[in-house]
PDB file of C-alpha atoms in Angstrom:
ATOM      1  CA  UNK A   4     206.792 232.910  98.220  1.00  0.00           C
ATOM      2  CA  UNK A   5     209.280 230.802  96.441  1.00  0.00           C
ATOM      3  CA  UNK A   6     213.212 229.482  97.423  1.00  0.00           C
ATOM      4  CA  UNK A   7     214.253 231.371 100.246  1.00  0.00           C
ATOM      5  CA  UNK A   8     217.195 229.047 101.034  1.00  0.00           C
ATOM      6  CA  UNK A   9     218.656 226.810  98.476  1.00  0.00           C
ATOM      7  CA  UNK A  10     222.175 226.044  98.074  1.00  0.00           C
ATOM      8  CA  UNK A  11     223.559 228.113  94.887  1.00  0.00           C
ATOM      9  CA  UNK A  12     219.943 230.214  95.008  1.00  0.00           C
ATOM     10  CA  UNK A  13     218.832 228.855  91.432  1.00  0.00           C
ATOM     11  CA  UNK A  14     215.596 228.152  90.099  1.00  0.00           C
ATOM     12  CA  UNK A  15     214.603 224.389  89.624  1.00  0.00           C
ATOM     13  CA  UNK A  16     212.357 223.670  86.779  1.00  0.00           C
ATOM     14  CA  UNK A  17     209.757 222.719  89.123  1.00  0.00           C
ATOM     15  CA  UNK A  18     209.868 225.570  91.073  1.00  0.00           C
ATOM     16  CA  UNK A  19     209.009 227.680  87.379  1.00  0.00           C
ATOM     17  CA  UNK A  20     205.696 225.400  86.996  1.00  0.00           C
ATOM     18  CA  UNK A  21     204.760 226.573  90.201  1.00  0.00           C
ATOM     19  CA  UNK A  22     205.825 230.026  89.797  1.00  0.00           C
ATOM     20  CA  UNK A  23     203.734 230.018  86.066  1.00  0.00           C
ATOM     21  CA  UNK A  24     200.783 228.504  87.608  1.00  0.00           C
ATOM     22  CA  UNK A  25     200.627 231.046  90.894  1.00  0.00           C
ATOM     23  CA  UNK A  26     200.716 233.742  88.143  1.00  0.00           C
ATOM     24  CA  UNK A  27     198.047 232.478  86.506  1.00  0.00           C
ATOM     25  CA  UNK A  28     196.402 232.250  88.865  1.00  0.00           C
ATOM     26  CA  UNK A  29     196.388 236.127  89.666  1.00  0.00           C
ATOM     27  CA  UNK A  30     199.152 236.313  92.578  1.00  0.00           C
ATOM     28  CA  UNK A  31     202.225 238.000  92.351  1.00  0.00           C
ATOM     29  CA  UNK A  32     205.603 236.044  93.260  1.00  0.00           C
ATOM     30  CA  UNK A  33     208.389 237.076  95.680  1.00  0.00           C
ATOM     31  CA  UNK A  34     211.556 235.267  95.453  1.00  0.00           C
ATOM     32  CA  UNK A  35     214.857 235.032  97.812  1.00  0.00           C
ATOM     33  CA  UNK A  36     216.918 233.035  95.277  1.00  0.00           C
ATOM     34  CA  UNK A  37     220.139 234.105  93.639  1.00  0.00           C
ATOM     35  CA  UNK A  38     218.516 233.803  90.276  1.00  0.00           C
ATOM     36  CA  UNK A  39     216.397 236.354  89.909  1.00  0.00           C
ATOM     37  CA  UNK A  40     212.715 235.641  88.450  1.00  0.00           C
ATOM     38  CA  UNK A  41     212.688 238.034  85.178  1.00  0.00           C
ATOM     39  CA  UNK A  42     215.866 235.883  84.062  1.00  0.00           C
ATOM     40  CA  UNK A  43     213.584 233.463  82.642  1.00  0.00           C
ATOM     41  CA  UNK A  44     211.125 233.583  79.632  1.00  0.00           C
ATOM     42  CA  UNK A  45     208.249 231.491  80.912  1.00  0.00           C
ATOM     43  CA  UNK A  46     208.011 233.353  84.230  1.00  0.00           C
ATOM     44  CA  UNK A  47     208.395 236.928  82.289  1.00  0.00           C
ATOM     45  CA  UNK A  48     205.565 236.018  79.954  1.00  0.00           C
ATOM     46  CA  UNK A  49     203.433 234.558  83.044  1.00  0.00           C
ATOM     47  CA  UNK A  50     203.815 238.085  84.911  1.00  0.00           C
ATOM     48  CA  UNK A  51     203.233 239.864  81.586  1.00  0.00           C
ATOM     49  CA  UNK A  52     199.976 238.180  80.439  1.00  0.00           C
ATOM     50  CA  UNK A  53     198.663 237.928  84.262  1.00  0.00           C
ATOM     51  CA  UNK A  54     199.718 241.821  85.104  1.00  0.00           C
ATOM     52  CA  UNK A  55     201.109 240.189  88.131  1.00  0.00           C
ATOM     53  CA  UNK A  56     204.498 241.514  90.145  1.00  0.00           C
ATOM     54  CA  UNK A  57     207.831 239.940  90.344  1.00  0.00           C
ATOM     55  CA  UNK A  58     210.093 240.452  93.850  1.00  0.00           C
ATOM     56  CA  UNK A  59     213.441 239.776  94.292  1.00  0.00           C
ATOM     57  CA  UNK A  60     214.410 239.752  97.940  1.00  0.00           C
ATOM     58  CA  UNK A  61     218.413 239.305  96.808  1.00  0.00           C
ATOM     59  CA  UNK A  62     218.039 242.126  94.197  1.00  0.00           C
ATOM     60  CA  UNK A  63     219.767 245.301  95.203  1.00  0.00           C
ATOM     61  CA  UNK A  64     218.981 248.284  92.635  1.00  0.00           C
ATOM     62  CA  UNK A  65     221.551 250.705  94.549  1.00  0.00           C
ATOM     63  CA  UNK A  66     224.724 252.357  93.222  1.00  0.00           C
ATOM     64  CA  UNK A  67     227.230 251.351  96.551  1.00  0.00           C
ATOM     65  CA  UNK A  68     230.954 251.707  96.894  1.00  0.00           C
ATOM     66  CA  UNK A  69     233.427 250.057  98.859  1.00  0.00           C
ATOM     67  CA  UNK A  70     233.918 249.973 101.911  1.00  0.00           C
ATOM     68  CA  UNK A  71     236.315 253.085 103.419  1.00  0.00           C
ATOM     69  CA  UNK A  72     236.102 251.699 107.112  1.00  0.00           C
ATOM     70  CA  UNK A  73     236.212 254.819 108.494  1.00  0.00           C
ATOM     71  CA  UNK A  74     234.595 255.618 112.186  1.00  0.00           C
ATOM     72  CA  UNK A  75     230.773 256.762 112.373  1.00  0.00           C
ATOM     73  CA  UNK A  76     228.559 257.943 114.768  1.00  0.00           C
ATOM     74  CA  UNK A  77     226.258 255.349 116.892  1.00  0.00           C
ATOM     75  CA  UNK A  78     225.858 251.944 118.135  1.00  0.00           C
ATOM     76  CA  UNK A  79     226.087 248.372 116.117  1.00  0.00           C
ATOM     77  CA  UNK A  80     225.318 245.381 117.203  1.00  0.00           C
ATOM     78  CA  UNK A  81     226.268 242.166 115.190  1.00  0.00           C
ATOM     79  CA  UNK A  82     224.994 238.702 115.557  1.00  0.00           C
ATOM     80  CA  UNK A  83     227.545 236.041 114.288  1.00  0.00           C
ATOM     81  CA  UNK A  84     227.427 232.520 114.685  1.00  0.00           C
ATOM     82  CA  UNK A  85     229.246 228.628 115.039  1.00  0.00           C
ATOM     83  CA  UNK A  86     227.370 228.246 111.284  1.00  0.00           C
ATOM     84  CA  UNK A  87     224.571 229.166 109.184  1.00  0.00           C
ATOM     85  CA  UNK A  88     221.225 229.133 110.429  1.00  0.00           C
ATOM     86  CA  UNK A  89     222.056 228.648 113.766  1.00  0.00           C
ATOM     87  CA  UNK A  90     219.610 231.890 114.849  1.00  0.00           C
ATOM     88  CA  UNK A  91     221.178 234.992 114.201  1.00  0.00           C
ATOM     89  CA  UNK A  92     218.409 236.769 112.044  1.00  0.00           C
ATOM     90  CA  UNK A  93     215.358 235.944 115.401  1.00  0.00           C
ATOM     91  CA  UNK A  94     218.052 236.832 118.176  1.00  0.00           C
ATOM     92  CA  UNK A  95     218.760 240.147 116.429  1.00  0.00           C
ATOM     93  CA  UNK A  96     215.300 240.799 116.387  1.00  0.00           C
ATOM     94  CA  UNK A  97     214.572 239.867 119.712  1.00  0.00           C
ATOM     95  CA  UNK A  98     217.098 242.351 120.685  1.00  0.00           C
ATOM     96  CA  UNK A  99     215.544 245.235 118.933  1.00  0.00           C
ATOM     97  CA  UNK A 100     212.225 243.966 120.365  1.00  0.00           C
ATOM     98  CA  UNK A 101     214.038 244.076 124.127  1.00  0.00           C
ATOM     99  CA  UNK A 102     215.625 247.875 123.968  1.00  0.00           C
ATOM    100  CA  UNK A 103     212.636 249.508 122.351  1.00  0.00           C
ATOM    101  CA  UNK A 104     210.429 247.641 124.960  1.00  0.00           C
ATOM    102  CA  UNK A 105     212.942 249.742 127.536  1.00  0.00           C
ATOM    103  CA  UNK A 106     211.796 252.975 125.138  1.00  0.00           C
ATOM    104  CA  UNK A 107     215.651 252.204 123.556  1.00  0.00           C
ATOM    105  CA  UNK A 108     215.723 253.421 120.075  1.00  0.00           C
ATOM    106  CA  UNK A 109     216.649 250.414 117.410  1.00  0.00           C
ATOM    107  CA  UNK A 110     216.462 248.813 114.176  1.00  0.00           C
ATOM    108  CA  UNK A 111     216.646 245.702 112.898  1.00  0.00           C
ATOM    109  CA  UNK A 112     219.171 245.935 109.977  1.00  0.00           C
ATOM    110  CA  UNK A 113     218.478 243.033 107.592  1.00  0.00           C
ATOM    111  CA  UNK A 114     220.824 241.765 105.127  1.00  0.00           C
ATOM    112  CA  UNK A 115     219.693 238.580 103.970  1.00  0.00           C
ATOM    113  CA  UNK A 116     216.468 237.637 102.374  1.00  0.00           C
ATOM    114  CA  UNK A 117     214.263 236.523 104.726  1.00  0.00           C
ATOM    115  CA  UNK A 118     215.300 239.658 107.051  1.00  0.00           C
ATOM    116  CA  UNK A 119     214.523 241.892 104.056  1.00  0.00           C
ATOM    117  CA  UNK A 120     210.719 240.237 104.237  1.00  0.00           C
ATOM    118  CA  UNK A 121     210.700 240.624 107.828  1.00  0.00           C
ATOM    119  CA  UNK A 122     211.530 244.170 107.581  1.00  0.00           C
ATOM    120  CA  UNK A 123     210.325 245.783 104.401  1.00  0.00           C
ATOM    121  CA  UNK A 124     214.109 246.723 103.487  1.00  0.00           C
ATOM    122  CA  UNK A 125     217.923 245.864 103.878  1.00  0.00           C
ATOM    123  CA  UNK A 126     220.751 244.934 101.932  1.00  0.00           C
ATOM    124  CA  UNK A 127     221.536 241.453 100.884  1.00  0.00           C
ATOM    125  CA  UNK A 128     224.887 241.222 101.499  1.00  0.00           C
ATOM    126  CA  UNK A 129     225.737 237.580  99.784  1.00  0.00           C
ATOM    127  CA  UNK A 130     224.338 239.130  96.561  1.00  0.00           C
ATOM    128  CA  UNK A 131     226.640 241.950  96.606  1.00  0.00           C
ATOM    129  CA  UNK A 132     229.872 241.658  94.280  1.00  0.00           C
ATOM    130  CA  UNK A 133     232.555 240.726  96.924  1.00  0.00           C
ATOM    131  CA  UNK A 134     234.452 244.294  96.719  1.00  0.00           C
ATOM    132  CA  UNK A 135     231.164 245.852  97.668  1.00  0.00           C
ATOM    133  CA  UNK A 136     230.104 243.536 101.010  1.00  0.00           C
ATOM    134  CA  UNK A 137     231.776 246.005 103.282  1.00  0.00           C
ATOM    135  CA  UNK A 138     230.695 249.141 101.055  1.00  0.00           C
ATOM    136  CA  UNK A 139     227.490 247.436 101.714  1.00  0.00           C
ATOM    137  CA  UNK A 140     226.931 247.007 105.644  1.00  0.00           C
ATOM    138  CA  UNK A 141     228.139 250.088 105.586  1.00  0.00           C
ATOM    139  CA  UNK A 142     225.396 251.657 103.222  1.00  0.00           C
ATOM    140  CA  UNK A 143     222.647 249.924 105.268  1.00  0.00           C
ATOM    141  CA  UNK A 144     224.217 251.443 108.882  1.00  0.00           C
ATOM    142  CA  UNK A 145     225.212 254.927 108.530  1.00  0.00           C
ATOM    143  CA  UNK A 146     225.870 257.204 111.573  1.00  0.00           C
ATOM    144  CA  UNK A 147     223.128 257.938 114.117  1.00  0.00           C
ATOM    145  CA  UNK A 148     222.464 260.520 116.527  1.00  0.00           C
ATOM    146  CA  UNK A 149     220.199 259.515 119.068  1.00  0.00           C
ATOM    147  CA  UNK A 150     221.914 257.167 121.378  1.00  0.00           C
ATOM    148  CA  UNK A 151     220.195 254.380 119.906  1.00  0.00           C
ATOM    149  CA  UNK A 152     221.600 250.832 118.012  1.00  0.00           C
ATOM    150  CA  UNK A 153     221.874 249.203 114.495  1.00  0.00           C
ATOM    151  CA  UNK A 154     221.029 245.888 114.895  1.00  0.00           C
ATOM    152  CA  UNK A 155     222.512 244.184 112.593  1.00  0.00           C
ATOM    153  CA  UNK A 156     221.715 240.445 111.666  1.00  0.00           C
ATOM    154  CA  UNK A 157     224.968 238.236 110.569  1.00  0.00           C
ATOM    155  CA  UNK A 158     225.159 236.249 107.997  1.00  0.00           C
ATOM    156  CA  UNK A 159     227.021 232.911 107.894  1.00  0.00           C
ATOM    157  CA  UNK A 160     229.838 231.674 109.608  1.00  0.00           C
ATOM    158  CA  UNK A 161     233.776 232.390 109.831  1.00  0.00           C
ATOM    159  CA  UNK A 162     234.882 229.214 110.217  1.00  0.00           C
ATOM    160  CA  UNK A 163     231.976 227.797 107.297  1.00  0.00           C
ATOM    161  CA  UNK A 164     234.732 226.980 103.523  1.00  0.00           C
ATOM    162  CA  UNK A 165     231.508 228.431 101.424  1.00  0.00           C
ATOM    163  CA  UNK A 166     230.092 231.638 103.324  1.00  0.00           C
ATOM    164  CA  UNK A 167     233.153 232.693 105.431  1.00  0.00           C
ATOM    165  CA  UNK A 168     233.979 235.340 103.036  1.00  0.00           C
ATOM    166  CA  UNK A 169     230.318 237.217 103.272  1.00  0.00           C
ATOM    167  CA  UNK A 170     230.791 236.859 106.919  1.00  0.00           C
ATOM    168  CA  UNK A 171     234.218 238.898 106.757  1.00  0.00           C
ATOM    169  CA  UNK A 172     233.177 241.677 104.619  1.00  0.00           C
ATOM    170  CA  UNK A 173     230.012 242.155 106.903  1.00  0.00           C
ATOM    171  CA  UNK A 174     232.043 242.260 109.791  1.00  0.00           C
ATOM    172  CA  UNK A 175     234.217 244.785 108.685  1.00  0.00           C
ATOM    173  CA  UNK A 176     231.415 247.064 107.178  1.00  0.00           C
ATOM    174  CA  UNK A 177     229.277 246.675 110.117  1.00  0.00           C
ATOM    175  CA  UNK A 178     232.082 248.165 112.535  1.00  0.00           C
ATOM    176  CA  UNK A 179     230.324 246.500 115.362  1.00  0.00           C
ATOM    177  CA  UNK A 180     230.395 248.003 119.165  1.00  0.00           C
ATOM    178  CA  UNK A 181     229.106 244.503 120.377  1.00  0.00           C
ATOM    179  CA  UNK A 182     228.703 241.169 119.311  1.00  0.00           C
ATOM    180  CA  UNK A 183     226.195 238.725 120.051  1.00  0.00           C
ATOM    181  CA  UNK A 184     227.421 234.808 119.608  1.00  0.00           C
ATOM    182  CA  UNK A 185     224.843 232.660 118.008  1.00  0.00           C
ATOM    183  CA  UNK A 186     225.250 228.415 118.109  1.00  0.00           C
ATOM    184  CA  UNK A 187     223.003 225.332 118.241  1.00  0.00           C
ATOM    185  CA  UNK A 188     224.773 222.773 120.976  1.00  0.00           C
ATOM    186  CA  UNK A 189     223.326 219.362 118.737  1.00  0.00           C
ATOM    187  CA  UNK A 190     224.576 220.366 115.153  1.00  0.00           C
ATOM    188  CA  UNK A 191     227.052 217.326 114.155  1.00  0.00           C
ATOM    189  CA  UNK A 192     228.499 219.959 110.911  1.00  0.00           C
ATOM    190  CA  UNK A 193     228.623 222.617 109.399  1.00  0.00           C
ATOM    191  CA  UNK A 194     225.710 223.367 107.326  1.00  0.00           C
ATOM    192  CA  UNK A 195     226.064 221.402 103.996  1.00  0.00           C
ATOM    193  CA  UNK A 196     229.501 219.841 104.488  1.00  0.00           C
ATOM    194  CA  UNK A 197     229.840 216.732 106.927  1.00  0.00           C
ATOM    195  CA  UNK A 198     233.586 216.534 106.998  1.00  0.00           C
ATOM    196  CA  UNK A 199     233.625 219.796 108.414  1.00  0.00           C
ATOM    197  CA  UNK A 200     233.194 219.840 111.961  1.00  0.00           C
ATOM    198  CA  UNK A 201     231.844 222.689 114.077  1.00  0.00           C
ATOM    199  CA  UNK A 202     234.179 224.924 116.034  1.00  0.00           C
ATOM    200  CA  UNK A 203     234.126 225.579 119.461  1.00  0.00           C
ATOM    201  CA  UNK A 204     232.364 228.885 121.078  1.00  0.00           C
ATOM    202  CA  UNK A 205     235.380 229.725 122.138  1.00  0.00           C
ATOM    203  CA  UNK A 206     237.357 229.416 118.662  1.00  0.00           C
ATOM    204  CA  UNK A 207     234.587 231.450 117.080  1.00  0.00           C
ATOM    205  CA  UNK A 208     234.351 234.246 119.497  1.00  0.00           C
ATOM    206  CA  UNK A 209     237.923 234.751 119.424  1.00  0.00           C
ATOM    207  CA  UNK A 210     238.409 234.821 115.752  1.00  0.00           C
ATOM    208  CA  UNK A 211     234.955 236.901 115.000  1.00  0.00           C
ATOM    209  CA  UNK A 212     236.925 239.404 117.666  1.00  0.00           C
ATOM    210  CA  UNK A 213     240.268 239.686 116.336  1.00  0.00           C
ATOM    211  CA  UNK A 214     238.493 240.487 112.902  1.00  0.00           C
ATOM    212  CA  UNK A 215     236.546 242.456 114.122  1.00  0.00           C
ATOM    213  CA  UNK A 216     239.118 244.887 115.699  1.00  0.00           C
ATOM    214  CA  UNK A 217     240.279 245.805 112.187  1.00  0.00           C
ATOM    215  CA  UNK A 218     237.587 248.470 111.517  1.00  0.00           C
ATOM    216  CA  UNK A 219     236.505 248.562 115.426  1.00  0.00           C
ATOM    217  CA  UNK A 220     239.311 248.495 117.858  1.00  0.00           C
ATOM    218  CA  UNK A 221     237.162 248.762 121.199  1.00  0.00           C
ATOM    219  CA  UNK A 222     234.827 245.675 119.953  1.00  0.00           C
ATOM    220  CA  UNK A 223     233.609 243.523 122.954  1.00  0.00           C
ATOM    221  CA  UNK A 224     230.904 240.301 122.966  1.00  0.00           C
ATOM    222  CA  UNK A 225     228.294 240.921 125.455  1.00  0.00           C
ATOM    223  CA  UNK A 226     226.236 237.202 125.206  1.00  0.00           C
ATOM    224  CA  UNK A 227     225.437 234.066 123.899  1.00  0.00           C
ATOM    225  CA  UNK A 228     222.579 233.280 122.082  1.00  0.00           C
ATOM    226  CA  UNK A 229     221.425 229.346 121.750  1.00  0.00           C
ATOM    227  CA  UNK A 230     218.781 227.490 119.609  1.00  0.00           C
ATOM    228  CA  UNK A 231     218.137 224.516 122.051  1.00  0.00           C
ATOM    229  CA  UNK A 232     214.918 223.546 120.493  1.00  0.00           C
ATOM    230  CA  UNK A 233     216.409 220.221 119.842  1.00  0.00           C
ATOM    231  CA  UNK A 234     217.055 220.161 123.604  1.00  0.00           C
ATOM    232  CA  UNK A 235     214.868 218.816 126.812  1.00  0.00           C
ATOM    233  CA  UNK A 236     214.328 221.350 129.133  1.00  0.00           C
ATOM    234  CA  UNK A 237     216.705 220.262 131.751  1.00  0.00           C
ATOM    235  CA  UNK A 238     219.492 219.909 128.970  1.00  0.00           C
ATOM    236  CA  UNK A 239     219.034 223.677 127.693  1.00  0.00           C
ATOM    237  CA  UNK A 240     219.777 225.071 131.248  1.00  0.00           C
ATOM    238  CA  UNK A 241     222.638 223.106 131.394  1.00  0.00           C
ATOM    239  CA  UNK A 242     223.976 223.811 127.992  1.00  0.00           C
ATOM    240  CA  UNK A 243     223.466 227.447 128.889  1.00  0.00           C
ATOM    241  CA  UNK A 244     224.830 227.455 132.020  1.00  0.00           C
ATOM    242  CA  UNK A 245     228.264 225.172 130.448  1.00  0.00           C
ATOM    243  CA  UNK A 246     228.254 228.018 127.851  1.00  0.00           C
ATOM    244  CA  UNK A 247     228.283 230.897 130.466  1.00  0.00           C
ATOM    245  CA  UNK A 248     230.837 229.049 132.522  1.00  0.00           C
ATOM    246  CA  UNK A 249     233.210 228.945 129.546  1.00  0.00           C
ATOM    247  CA  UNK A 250     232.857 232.130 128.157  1.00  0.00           C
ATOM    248  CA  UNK A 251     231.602 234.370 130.860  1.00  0.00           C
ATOM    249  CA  UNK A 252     229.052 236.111 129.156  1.00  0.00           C
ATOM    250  CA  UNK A 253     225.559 235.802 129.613  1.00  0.00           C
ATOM    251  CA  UNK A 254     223.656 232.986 127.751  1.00  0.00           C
ATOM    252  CA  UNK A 255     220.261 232.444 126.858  1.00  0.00           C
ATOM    253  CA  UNK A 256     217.665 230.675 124.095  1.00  0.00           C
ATOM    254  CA  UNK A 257     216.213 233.755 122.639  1.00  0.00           C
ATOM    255  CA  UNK A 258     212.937 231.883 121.650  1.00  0.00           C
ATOM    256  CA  UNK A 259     212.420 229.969 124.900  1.00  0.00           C
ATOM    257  CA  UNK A 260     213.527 232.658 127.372  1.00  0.00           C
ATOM    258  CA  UNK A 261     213.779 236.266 126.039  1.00  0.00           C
ATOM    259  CA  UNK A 262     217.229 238.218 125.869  1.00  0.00           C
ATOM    260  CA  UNK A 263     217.000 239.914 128.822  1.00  0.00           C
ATOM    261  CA  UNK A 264     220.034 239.505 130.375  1.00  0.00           C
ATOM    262  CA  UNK A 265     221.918 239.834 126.965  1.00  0.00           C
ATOM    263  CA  UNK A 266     220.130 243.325 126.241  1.00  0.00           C
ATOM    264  CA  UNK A 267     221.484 244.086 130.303  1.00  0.00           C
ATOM    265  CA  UNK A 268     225.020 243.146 129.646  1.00  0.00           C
ATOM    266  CA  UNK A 269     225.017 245.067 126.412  1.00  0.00           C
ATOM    267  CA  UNK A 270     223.420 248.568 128.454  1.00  0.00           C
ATOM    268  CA  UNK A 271     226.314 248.007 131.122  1.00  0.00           C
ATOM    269  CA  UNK A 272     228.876 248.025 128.758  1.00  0.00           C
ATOM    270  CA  UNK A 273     227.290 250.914 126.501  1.00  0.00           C
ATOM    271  CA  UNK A 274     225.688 252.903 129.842  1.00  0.00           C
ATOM    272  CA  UNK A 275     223.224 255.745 127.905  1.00  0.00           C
TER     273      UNK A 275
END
């Protein structure tokens, strides 16, 4: 496994040596870097000679078109976040892991390399040519039937200058019912760029809201999810129970305490 999460996805000339020599050495490669792996010679010719395979987790070999935004059948839930990597791929498969324990059906919807791993499949959206990100989401979630939910994991940040539009275009395609707020309380930036500033969990709830009402009118956020691993014990609680207080949702650390309540607050407001 090589470059799951660099900046600009491309393939330093180091990572190639490595890539060569695990070739060579008889095992095949999977990549989730923009640039794909058969776009250079020396890799090629590695895979050739070994009779090795080359994966692309960000390669997408289906014919999509754009998004049409109009209503489908079933339940979505979206994960969206204060930033990147703040948890949104593990809290959207904690809750798929919570409603099928309560014999729920759902599925993890994956749409960025690591989720497409995780799951076997998926659509990664930031690969997608930007008129087809909504065409997309809505390709991977198509209408269901049987009272169950799309779980679908988010992708960047709104309020993040180089990801914001992948976040949009998922939003819309996704047509979420629910949305699940995802933030780590000790970040001092945004993800890459120090003079930005995070925004509040109020700021991004509203705006990930109001956009989302463009394709799904009757949208509503049913918890908070936080990654308070950088936090002591006594310090989580209390940034949980400061985020409940403000929002008035139900908050919780997916990793350290489940998504129980999350997964009841979303089944009160979607009864079966």
């Amino acid at each position: 496994m090589i470059g799951l999460a660099n900046a600009g996805g491309e393939l330093s000339a180091h990572n190639v040596r490595d890539i060569v020599a695990a070739l060579d050495a008889g095992l095949n490669v999977a990549s989730g870097l923009h640039q794909r792996l058969d776009s250079v010679a020396q890799i090629t010719e590695a895979a050739r000679r070994s009779g090795r395979a080359l994966f692309d987790a960000r390669s997408f070999p289906y014919q999509l078109s754009v998004g049409k935004g109009l209503p489908r059948p079933g339940r979505r839930l979206l994960t969206v976040g204060t930033d990147c990597s703040v948890g949104k791929m593990y809290t959207t498969l904690a809750i798929e892991r919570e409603l099928r324990k309560r014999g729920i059906p759902a599925d993890f919807r994956a749409t960025g390399q690591t989720g497409i791993l995780i799951a076997g499949s998926g659509v990664p959206i930031d690969a997608l040519v930007a008129d087809f990100i909504s065409g997309g989401a809505e390709w991977l979630t198509p209408g269901r039937e049987d009272d169950g939910w799309d779980l679908i994991e988010g992708q960047g940040s709104l309020f993040h200058p180089s990801y914001a539009g992948v976040s949009l275009g998922l939003l819309h395609g996704a047509q979420p019912d629910a949305l699940v707020l995802c933030h780590e309380p000790l970040r001092p930036h945004m993800r890459g760029l120090p003079h930005y500033s995070l925004p509040s969990l109020k700021a991004t709830l509203e705006s990930n809201l109001q956009q989302a009402r463009l394709t799904q009118p009757d949208v509503v956020a049913v918890g908070i999810a936080l990654n308070t691993s950088r936090l002591t014990p006594q310090a989580a609680i209390d940034a949980c129970k400061a985020a409940e207080d403000a929002l008035g949702l139900p908050c919780e650390d997916p990793v350290a305490s489940g998504v129980e309540r999350i997964t009841n607050q979303l089944l009160q407001c979607f009864p079966r």
